[in-house]
Short mmCIF file of C-alpha atoms and ligand atoms in Angstrom, two decimals:
data_model
loop_
_atom_site.label_atom_id
_atom_site.label_comp_id
_atom_site.label_asym_id
_atom_site.label_seq_id
_atom_site.Cartn_x
_atom_site.Cartn_y
_atom_site.Cartn_z
CA UNK A 1 4.30 15.99 -16.91
CA UNK A 2 7.96 15.03 -16.77
CA UNK A 3 9.91 17.00 -14.16
CA UNK A 4 13.67 16.86 -14.52
CA UNK A 5 15.86 17.83 -11.57
CA UNK A 6 19.53 18.75 -11.75
CA UNK A 7 21.56 15.56 -11.69
CA UNK A 8 23.73 13.76 -14.19
CA UNK A 9 20.97 11.17 -14.66
CA UNK A 10 18.98 13.92 -16.44
CA UNK A 11 20.37 12.48 -19.67
CA UNK A 12 18.49 9.24 -18.94
CA UNK A 13 15.23 11.20 -18.55
CA UNK A 14 15.53 11.70 -22.32
CA UNK A 15 14.92 7.97 -22.73
CA UNK A 16 11.94 8.11 -20.35
CA UNK A 17 10.50 10.98 -22.41
CA UNK A 18 10.91 8.94 -25.60
CA UNK A 19 9.28 5.90 -23.99
CA UNK A 20 6.28 7.91 -22.82
CA UNK A 21 5.91 9.82 -26.09
CA UNK A 22 6.18 6.61 -28.13
CA UNK A 23 3.37 5.05 -26.11
CA UNK A 24 1.15 7.94 -27.15
CA UNK A 25 1.31 10.22 -24.11
CA UNK A 26 1.47 14.01 -24.39
CA UNK A 27 4.39 14.97 -22.21
CA UNK A 28 5.22 18.46 -21.01
CA UNK A 29 8.77 18.65 -19.71
CA UNK A 30 9.55 20.88 -16.73
CA UNK A 31 13.31 20.93 -16.17
CA UNK A 32 14.83 22.84 -13.27
CA UNK A 33 17.48 25.46 -13.99
CA UNK A 34 20.15 22.99 -12.84
CA UNK A 35 18.73 20.24 -15.10
CA UNK A 36 19.19 22.52 -18.10
CA UNK A 37 22.94 22.53 -17.40
CA UNK A 38 22.94 18.78 -18.08
CA UNK A 39 20.46 18.61 -20.99
CA UNK A 40 19.37 21.71 -22.87
CA UNK A 41 15.91 22.98 -23.70
CA UNK A 42 16.02 22.13 -27.44
CA UNK A 43 16.40 18.42 -26.64
CA UNK A 44 13.28 18.40 -24.45
CA UNK A 45 11.30 20.50 -26.93
CA UNK A 46 12.26 18.38 -29.94
CA UNK A 47 11.51 15.05 -28.27
CA UNK A 48 8.25 16.11 -26.59
CA UNK A 49 7.04 18.17 -29.53
CA UNK A 50 5.80 20.74 -27.01
CA UNK A 51 7.10 23.97 -25.55
CA UNK A 52 9.29 23.42 -22.50
CA UNK A 53 8.18 25.05 -19.27
CA UNK A 54 11.23 26.32 -17.42
CA UNK A 55 10.18 29.05 -15.01
CA UNK A 56 7.20 30.70 -13.35
CA UNK A 57 7.75 33.96 -15.25
CA UNK A 58 7.43 32.79 -18.85
CA UNK A 59 3.83 32.76 -20.08
CA UNK A 60 2.67 34.13 -16.73
CA UNK A 61 -0.69 35.03 -18.33
CA UNK A 62 -1.52 31.30 -18.37
CA UNK A 63 -0.41 30.82 -14.73
CA UNK A 64 1.78 27.82 -15.62
CA UNK A 65 2.51 26.65 -12.07
CA UNK A 66 -1.19 26.02 -11.51
CA UNK A 67 -2.17 24.95 -15.01
CA UNK A 68 0.56 22.31 -15.37
CA UNK A 69 -0.10 20.68 -11.99
CA UNK A 70 -3.87 20.67 -12.34
CA UNK A 71 -3.84 19.48 -15.94
CA UNK A 72 -1.48 16.53 -15.56
CA UNK A 73 -2.73 12.93 -15.37
CA UNK A 74 0.54 11.96 -13.74
CA UNK A 75 3.70 13.79 -12.72
CA UNK A 76 6.95 11.84 -13.01
CA UNK A 77 10.26 13.22 -11.79
CA UNK A 78 13.45 11.87 -13.34
CA UNK A 79 15.90 12.13 -11.69
CA UNK A 80 14.58 13.01 -8.24
CA UNK A 81 17.76 14.39 -6.68
CA UNK A 82 18.35 14.61 -2.92
CA UNK A 83 17.66 18.33 -3.17
CA UNK A 84 14.40 17.85 -5.06
CA UNK A 85 13.22 15.20 -2.56
CA UNK A 86 13.99 17.60 0.30
CA UNK A 87 12.19 20.53 -1.32
CA UNK A 88 9.15 18.38 -2.17
CA UNK A 89 9.00 17.08 1.41
CA UNK A 90 8.93 20.55 2.88
CA UNK A 91 6.60 22.13 0.35
CA UNK A 92 9.27 24.55 -0.87
CA UNK A 93 8.05 26.31 -4.01
CA UNK A 94 11.06 28.16 -5.36
CA UNK A 95 10.90 27.08 -8.99
CA UNK A 96 8.30 25.96 -11.52
CA UNK A 97 8.76 22.25 -10.81
CA UNK A 98 8.24 22.50 -7.05
CA UNK A 99 5.30 24.90 -7.53
CA UNK A 100 3.75 22.34 -9.84
CA UNK A 101 4.18 19.60 -7.23
CA UNK A 102 2.10 21.64 -4.79
CA UNK A 103 -0.74 22.16 -7.25
CA UNK A 104 -0.82 18.62 -8.66
CA UNK A 105 -3.65 16.40 -7.40
CA UNK A 106 -2.74 13.50 -9.67
CA UNK A 107 -0.40 10.60 -8.84
CA UNK A 108 3.26 11.57 -8.55
CA UNK A 109 6.10 9.15 -9.33
CA UNK A 110 9.68 10.01 -8.35
CA UNK A 111 12.71 8.15 -9.66
CA UNK A 112 15.64 9.01 -7.37
CA UNK A 113 19.26 9.16 -8.48
CA UNK A 114 22.18 10.27 -6.34
CA UNK A 115 25.37 9.01 -4.74
CA UNK A 116 24.91 6.18 -2.24
CA UNK A 117 25.98 8.34 0.69
CA UNK A 118 23.29 10.88 -0.17
CA UNK A 119 20.60 8.19 -0.62
CA UNK A 120 21.33 6.41 2.68
CA UNK A 121 21.69 9.66 4.64
CA UNK A 122 19.02 9.82 7.38
CA UNK A 123 17.79 13.18 6.02
CA UNK A 124 17.08 11.71 2.57
CA UNK A 125 15.58 8.54 4.03
CA UNK A 126 13.27 10.59 6.29
CA UNK A 127 12.23 12.71 3.31
CA UNK A 128 11.47 9.60 1.24
CA UNK A 129 9.42 8.12 4.12
CA UNK A 130 7.41 11.35 4.42
CA UNK A 131 6.77 11.55 0.68
CA UNK A 132 5.66 7.91 0.62
CA UNK A 133 3.35 8.47 3.60
CA UNK A 134 1.65 11.14 1.47
CA UNK A 135 1.09 8.63 -1.30
CA UNK A 136 3.89 9.74 -3.60
CA UNK A 137 5.43 6.77 -5.37
CA UNK A 138 9.16 7.00 -4.74
CA UNK A 139 10.78 4.20 -6.75
CA UNK A 140 13.71 2.38 -5.20
CA UNK A 141 16.95 3.40 -6.88
CA UNK A 142 18.93 0.66 -8.58
CA UNK A 143 22.31 -0.52 -7.30
CA UNK A 144 25.36 -0.40 -9.48
CA UNK A 145 28.03 1.82 -10.95
CA UNK A 146 27.51 5.51 -10.16
CA UNK A 147 29.01 8.54 -11.89
CA UNK A 148 32.49 8.09 -10.49
CA UNK A 149 34.18 4.83 -9.65
CA UNK A 150 31.79 4.22 -6.73
CA UNK A 151 29.02 1.63 -6.73
CA UNK A 152 25.97 1.09 -4.50
CA UNK A 153 22.29 2.01 -4.28
CA UNK A 154 21.53 5.38 -5.83
CA UNK A 155 21.54 4.66 -9.54
CA UNK A 156 18.49 5.81 -11.46
CA UNK A 157 16.09 2.88 -12.03
CA UNK A 158 16.25 1.75 -15.66
CA UNK A 159 14.29 4.13 -17.90
CA UNK A 160 12.01 1.32 -19.25
CA UNK A 161 11.16 0.40 -15.61
CA UNK A 162 10.23 4.04 -14.94
CA UNK A 163 8.02 4.11 -18.05
CA UNK A 164 6.35 0.86 -16.85
CA UNK A 165 5.74 2.35 -13.40
CA UNK A 166 4.08 5.40 -14.99
CA UNK A 167 1.97 3.19 -17.27
CA UNK A 168 0.88 1.15 -14.23
CA UNK A 169 -0.19 4.26 -12.41
CA UNK A 170 -2.16 5.50 -15.42
CA UNK A 171 -3.77 2.10 -15.95
CA UNK A 172 -4.77 1.78 -12.29
CA UNK A 173 -6.54 5.10 -12.21
CA UNK A 174 -9.43 5.57 -14.56
CA UNK A 175 -9.39 9.30 -14.93
CA UNK A 176 -11.95 11.25 -12.96
CA UNK A 177 -14.43 8.39 -12.55
CA UNK A 178 -15.47 9.86 -9.18
CA UNK A 179 -15.94 13.39 -10.53
CA UNK A 180 -18.94 15.03 -8.87
CA UNK A 181 -19.13 12.29 -6.24
CA UNK A 182 -19.09 13.43 -2.61
CA UNK A 183 -17.38 11.12 -0.18
CA UNK A 184 -17.12 11.17 3.62
CA UNK A 185 -14.41 8.98 5.11
CA UNK A 186 -13.72 8.37 8.79
CA UNK A 187 -10.14 7.47 9.64
CA UNK A 188 -7.82 6.89 12.59
CA UNK A 189 -8.81 5.65 16.03
CA UNK A 190 -11.01 7.23 18.67
CA UNK A 191 -9.81 7.90 22.20
CA UNK A 192 -12.16 7.58 25.15
CA UNK A 193 -11.15 9.75 28.06
CA UNK A 194 -11.12 8.40 31.57
CA UNK A 195 -9.75 11.50 33.25
CA UNK A 196 -8.06 14.63 31.83
CA UNK A 197 -4.80 12.75 31.14
CA UNK A 198 -5.82 9.13 30.51
CA UNK A 199 -7.77 7.51 27.74
CA UNK A 200 -8.55 4.15 26.15
CA UNK A 201 -7.36 4.05 22.57
CA UNK A 202 -6.46 1.65 19.80
CA UNK A 203 -3.63 1.07 17.35
CA UNK A 204 -5.19 2.49 14.19
CA UNK A 205 -2.76 4.81 12.38
CA UNK A 206 -5.25 6.28 9.91
CA UNK A 207 -3.09 5.23 6.94
CA UNK A 208 -5.79 3.26 5.13
CA UNK A 209 -8.31 6.07 5.56
CA UNK A 210 -5.78 8.62 4.32
CA UNK A 211 -5.07 6.49 1.23
CA UNK A 212 -8.81 6.23 0.59
CA UNK A 213 -9.08 10.02 0.79
CA UNK A 214 -6.05 10.66 -1.40
CA UNK A 215 -7.05 8.20 -4.12
CA UNK A 216 -10.64 9.48 -4.12
CA UNK A 217 -9.34 13.04 -4.63
CA UNK A 218 -7.11 11.90 -7.48
CA UNK A 219 -10.18 10.29 -9.10
CA UNK A 220 -12.12 13.54 -8.90
CA UNK A 221 -14.24 13.10 -5.74
CA UNK A 222 -15.00 15.81 -3.20
CA UNK A 223 -13.71 14.36 0.03
CA UNK A 224 -14.38 15.09 3.70
CA UNK A 225 -12.08 13.26 6.10
CA UNK A 226 -13.37 12.83 9.65
CA UNK A 227 -10.04 12.28 11.35
CA UNK A 228 -9.55 10.71 14.78
CA UNK A 229 -5.99 10.91 16.11
CA UNK A 230 -4.20 9.96 12.89
CA UNK A 231 -0.47 9.29 12.88
CA UNK A 232 -0.17 10.48 9.29
CA UNK A 233 -1.06 13.84 7.78
CA UNK A 234 -4.27 14.28 5.79
CA UNK A 235 -3.71 14.47 2.04
CA UNK A 236 -3.99 17.71 0.10
CA UNK A 237 -7.36 18.63 -1.31
CA UNK A 238 -9.66 17.22 1.40
CA UNK A 239 -11.80 18.91 4.05
CA UNK A 240 -10.65 17.66 7.43
CA UNK A 241 -12.91 17.46 10.47
CA UNK A 242 -10.86 16.46 13.52
CA UNK A 243 -12.65 14.37 16.16
CA UNK A 244 -11.57 12.79 19.45
CA UNK A 245 -14.03 10.25 20.84
CA UNK A 246 -16.65 7.86 19.44
CA UNK A 247 -19.34 10.38 20.44
CA UNK A 248 -17.54 13.17 18.54
CA UNK A 249 -17.23 10.92 15.53
CA UNK A 250 -20.92 10.06 15.66
CA UNK A 251 -21.82 13.77 15.76
CA UNK A 252 -19.45 14.55 12.86
CA UNK A 253 -20.75 11.75 10.63
CA UNK A 254 -24.46 12.25 11.08
CA UNK A 255 -26.54 14.50 8.88
CA UNK A 256 -23.75 14.81 6.31
CA UNK A 257 -25.04 14.51 2.77
CA UNK A 258 -22.77 12.32 0.69
CA UNK A 259 -22.90 9.82 -2.15
CA UNK A 260 -20.51 7.46 -0.36
CA UNK A 261 -19.62 7.02 3.31
CA UNK A 262 -16.63 4.90 4.29
CA UNK A 263 -16.16 4.01 7.94
CA UNK A 264 -12.45 3.22 8.03
CA UNK A 265 -11.99 4.55 11.57
CA UNK A 266 -11.40 2.18 14.44
CA UNK A 267 -14.18 3.31 16.74
CA UNK A 268 -13.99 2.33 20.40
CA UNK A 269 -16.67 -0.17 21.36
CA UNK A 270 -16.45 0.80 25.03
CA UNK A 271 -15.79 4.00 26.95
CA UNK A 272 -15.32 4.69 30.67
CA UNK A 273 -18.80 5.16 32.06
CA UNK A 274 -17.77 8.29 33.92
CA UNK A 275 -15.26 10.98 33.00
CA UNK A 276 -13.43 12.25 36.07
CA UNK A 277 -13.20 16.03 36.05
CA UNK A 278 -9.74 15.92 37.67
CA UNK A 279 -6.82 13.55 37.33
CA UNK A 280 -7.40 10.40 39.37
CA UNK A 281 -4.59 10.15 41.91
CA UNK A 282 -3.05 6.83 42.80
CA UNK A 283 -3.95 7.17 46.46
CA UNK A 284 -7.64 7.58 45.52
CA UNK A 285 -7.53 4.04 44.14
CA UNK A 286 -7.59 1.21 46.57
CA UNK A 287 -5.84 -2.06 45.57
CA UNK A 288 -6.75 -3.42 42.11
CA UNK A 289 -8.14 -0.82 39.77
CA UNK A 290 -11.46 -1.67 38.16
CA UNK A 291 -12.52 0.58 35.32
CA UNK A 292 -16.26 0.54 34.65
CA UNK A 293 -17.03 0.70 30.93
CA UNK A 294 -20.13 1.33 28.95
CA UNK A 295 -20.76 0.60 25.26
CA UNK A 296 -20.51 3.35 22.64
CA UNK A 297 -22.95 3.86 19.77
CA UNK A 298 -22.26 1.80 16.65
CA UNK A 299 -21.80 4.67 14.20
CA UNK A 300 -21.85 2.49 11.09
CA UNK A 301 -25.05 0.69 12.03
CA UNK A 302 -26.73 3.96 12.97
CA UNK A 303 -25.75 5.53 9.61
CA UNK A 304 -27.35 2.56 7.87
CA UNK A 305 -30.53 2.95 9.96
CA UNK A 306 -30.67 6.67 9.20
CA UNK A 307 -30.48 6.19 5.43
CA UNK A 308 -33.78 6.54 3.61
CA UNK A 309 -33.04 5.73 -0.06
CA UNK A 310 -30.23 3.98 -1.94
CA UNK A 311 -27.72 6.72 -1.20
CA UNK A 312 -25.26 7.04 0.36
CA UNK A 313 -23.46 3.82 -0.46
CA UNK A 314 -22.16 2.82 2.97
CA UNK A 315 -18.88 0.95 3.38
CA UNK A 316 -17.62 -0.59 6.61
CA UNK A 317 -14.24 -2.00 7.54
CA UNK A 318 -13.68 -5.06 9.69
CA UNK A 319 -10.49 -6.02 11.44
CA UNK A 320 -10.70 -9.69 12.41
CA UNK A 321 -8.51 -12.42 13.80
CA UNK A 322 -9.49 -15.69 12.10
CA UNK A 323 -8.36 -19.33 12.06
CA UNK A 324 -8.40 -19.65 8.26
CA UNK A 325 -9.30 -17.64 5.15
CA UNK A 326 -12.73 -19.35 5.10
CA UNK A 327 -13.31 -18.43 8.72
CA UNK A 328 -12.32 -14.83 7.92
CA UNK A 329 -14.95 -14.63 5.18
CA UNK A 330 -17.53 -16.20 7.49
CA UNK A 331 -16.84 -13.56 10.14
CA UNK A 332 -16.99 -10.86 7.45
CA UNK A 333 -20.33 -12.07 6.05
CA UNK A 334 -21.96 -12.17 9.45
CA UNK A 335 -20.61 -8.69 10.31
CA UNK A 336 -21.85 -7.34 6.97
CA UNK A 337 -25.31 -8.67 7.75
CA UNK A 338 -25.23 -7.36 11.31
CA UNK A 339 -24.17 -3.87 10.25
CA UNK A 340 -26.46 -3.72 7.20
CA UNK A 341 -23.92 -1.76 5.07
CA UNK A 342 -23.49 -2.22 1.31
CA UNK A 343 -19.82 -3.22 1.33
CA UNK A 344 -17.48 -4.49 4.00
CA UNK A 345 -13.69 -4.47 3.62
CA UNK A 346 -12.38 -7.33 5.74
CA UNK A 347 -8.78 -7.71 6.81
CA UNK A 348 -7.04 -10.06 9.11
CA UNK A 349 -5.12 -8.40 11.86
CA UNK A 350 -3.84 -11.53 13.58
CA UNK A 351 -1.06 -13.03 11.48
CA UNK A 352 0.67 -9.91 10.16
CA UNK A 353 0.97 -6.45 11.50
CA UNK A 354 -1.62 -4.37 9.73
CA UNK A 355 -1.67 -1.40 12.08
CA UNK A 356 0.79 1.22 10.98
CA UNK A 357 1.94 -0.90 8.01
CA UNK A 358 1.97 0.51 4.51
CA UNK A 359 0.48 -2.56 2.86
CA UNK A 360 -2.63 -4.60 3.42
CA UNK A 361 -4.53 -7.64 2.13
CA UNK A 362 -8.32 -7.56 2.10
CA UNK A 363 -11.55 -9.04 0.82
CA UNK A 364 -14.32 -6.66 -0.26
CA UNK A 365 -17.69 -8.25 0.49
CA UNK A 366 -20.92 -6.92 -1.00
CA UNK A 367 -24.39 -7.23 0.58
CA UNK A 368 -25.41 -8.64 -2.84
CA UNK A 369 -23.05 -11.61 -2.35
CA UNK A 370 -20.16 -10.16 -4.39
CA UNK A 371 -16.57 -10.82 -3.34
CA UNK A 372 -13.37 -9.12 -4.54
CA UNK A 373 -10.04 -10.35 -3.19
CA UNK A 374 -7.20 -7.83 -3.10
CA UNK A 375 -3.90 -9.66 -2.61
CA UNK A 376 -1.15 -8.15 -0.46
CA UNK A 377 -0.59 -4.69 -1.88
CA UNK A 378 -0.07 -1.12 -0.79
CA UNK A 379 -2.87 0.60 1.15
CA UNK A 380 -3.14 2.93 -1.86
CA UNK A 381 -3.81 -0.05 -4.16
CA UNK A 382 -6.37 -1.42 -1.67
CA UNK A 383 -8.05 1.99 -1.68
CA UNK A 384 -8.12 2.06 -5.49
CA UNK A 385 -9.67 -1.42 -5.59
CA UNK A 386 -12.41 -0.28 -3.24
CA UNK A 387 -13.09 2.80 -5.39
CA UNK A 388 -13.27 0.53 -8.47
CA UNK A 389 -16.05 -1.44 -6.76
CA UNK A 390 -17.80 1.73 -5.58
CA UNK A 391 -17.49 3.43 -9.00
CA UNK A 392 -19.08 0.40 -10.67
CA UNK A 393 -22.03 0.71 -8.25
CA UNK A 394 -22.38 4.42 -8.91
CA UNK A 395 -22.36 3.83 -12.67
CA UNK A 396 -23.66 0.27 -13.07
CA UNK A 397 -22.73 0.07 -16.77
CA UNK A 398 -19.00 0.54 -16.11
CA UNK A 399 -17.15 -2.80 -15.85
CA UNK A 400 -14.64 -3.36 -13.03
CA UNK A 401 -11.10 -3.66 -14.43
N1 CTP B 1 -17.82 0.85 13.99
C1 CTP B 1 -18.62 1.93 14.27
N2 CTP B 1 -18.93 2.22 15.57
C2 CTP B 1 -18.47 1.47 16.57
C3 CTP B 1 -17.65 0.34 16.29
C4 CTP B 1 -17.34 0.07 14.98
O1 CTP B 1 -19.05 2.62 13.35
N3 CTP B 1 -18.79 1.79 17.82
C5 CTP B 1 -17.53 0.55 12.57
C6 CTP B 1 -16.06 0.62 12.19
O2 CTP B 1 -15.71 1.91 11.72
C7 CTP B 1 -15.99 -0.40 11.05
C8 CTP B 1 -17.06 -1.41 11.41
O3 CTP B 1 -17.93 -0.77 12.33
O4 CTP B 1 -16.33 0.18 9.81
C9 CTP B 1 -16.58 -2.69 12.02
O5 CTP B 1 -15.75 -2.44 13.12
P1 CTP B 1 -15.18 -3.64 13.98
O6 CTP B 1 -14.41 -3.09 15.13
O7 CTP B 1 -14.52 -4.64 13.10
O8 CTP B 1 -16.54 -4.32 14.45
P2 CTP B 1 -17.37 -4.23 15.76
O9 CTP B 1 -18.75 -3.77 15.43
O10 CTP B 1 -16.66 -3.44 16.79
O11 CTP B 1 -17.50 -5.76 16.15
P3 CTP B 1 -16.45 -6.71 16.95
O12 CTP B 1 -15.50 -5.79 17.68
O13 CTP B 1 -17.33 -7.49 17.83
O14 CTP B 1 -15.78 -7.52 15.89
#
């Protein structure tokens, strides 16, 4: 689906439409009312060879705002104006295009175009950051001559580059290869209370777990996200079970029937051995404070012990600090063996800041000796690589791309 918002760069969306249609894609164009002031309906209809969907009222018997979003393999918006970015961020649904964005569960690519002042404005930048945190691919605008005599960032990326980005997205995601697969993912970091106001926590943001959930949904899986104190919102289309501590997480994970379990959460290894019922006051503590800790249950290892057959496929994550790439793999292999899971996604947390970052670099180790390296890429791409490995195990005849 090609969404066209109301900006002068709408005329360049014509070239994107041609590029997509020429590479064999069926494109339905959804222009906003403002976009139609720049390029008229007959142009979109003639070049796409399909009826143009312009409002929620036409063809209401087919419920277009739901049908278009659900049926699309990818939604691409050219140009994504400041107004469209703002409406998409806030879930406003006041025309067919924004309704469609709320019903789409496929990848969404936005190609912004606006004046530099509008692009660099904190409101637009905050909207772009929010959309990206939800997994929407917001392309960087190009720099150069804008509509008037001004120049700067805000120009629509070149139409062939937009077509390439869409092709990449379509290539990366084999359609619906996780259809009918149920997945439980833990994400975020547990907090272990010491008293009613204090806790021991960790720096996990939940971003990798959220990307795993979002990409699994877009590949057709039914996803439950067991979420511990995430900094980012859960993606649309998943069942969320909020948890607080390692014990809560253990209770939420056990007894859940699933084809695949992914333990992406950073679970505390230790918790205070007693929870004070009331806030501990400074004058109750004498001199140096010593906090007595006790170990928590290893949820991953206990899920492996509980399993009776070949399902679920159980995936662990390992955050390690290593001296070298070889040492990292060594640590990963021994952890994989210790935990007894089928796959372990190993990343190094020492050299670069992984926590809270949007990209990641991992090795996916298999209990069968397999090894897949995923070079530095977005957490969404890391998630897709893991699902490729999992999908190949669920359907052994399917080769990994
Ligand atoms: N994990 C778990 N329960 C715990 C601790 C960890 O289920 N109490 C899971 C994590 O979700 C992750 C995997 O075990 O999938 C590895 O976590 P990590 O912190 O790297 O390993 P630890 O077992 O804690 O080992 P160490 O801290 O000694 O490296």
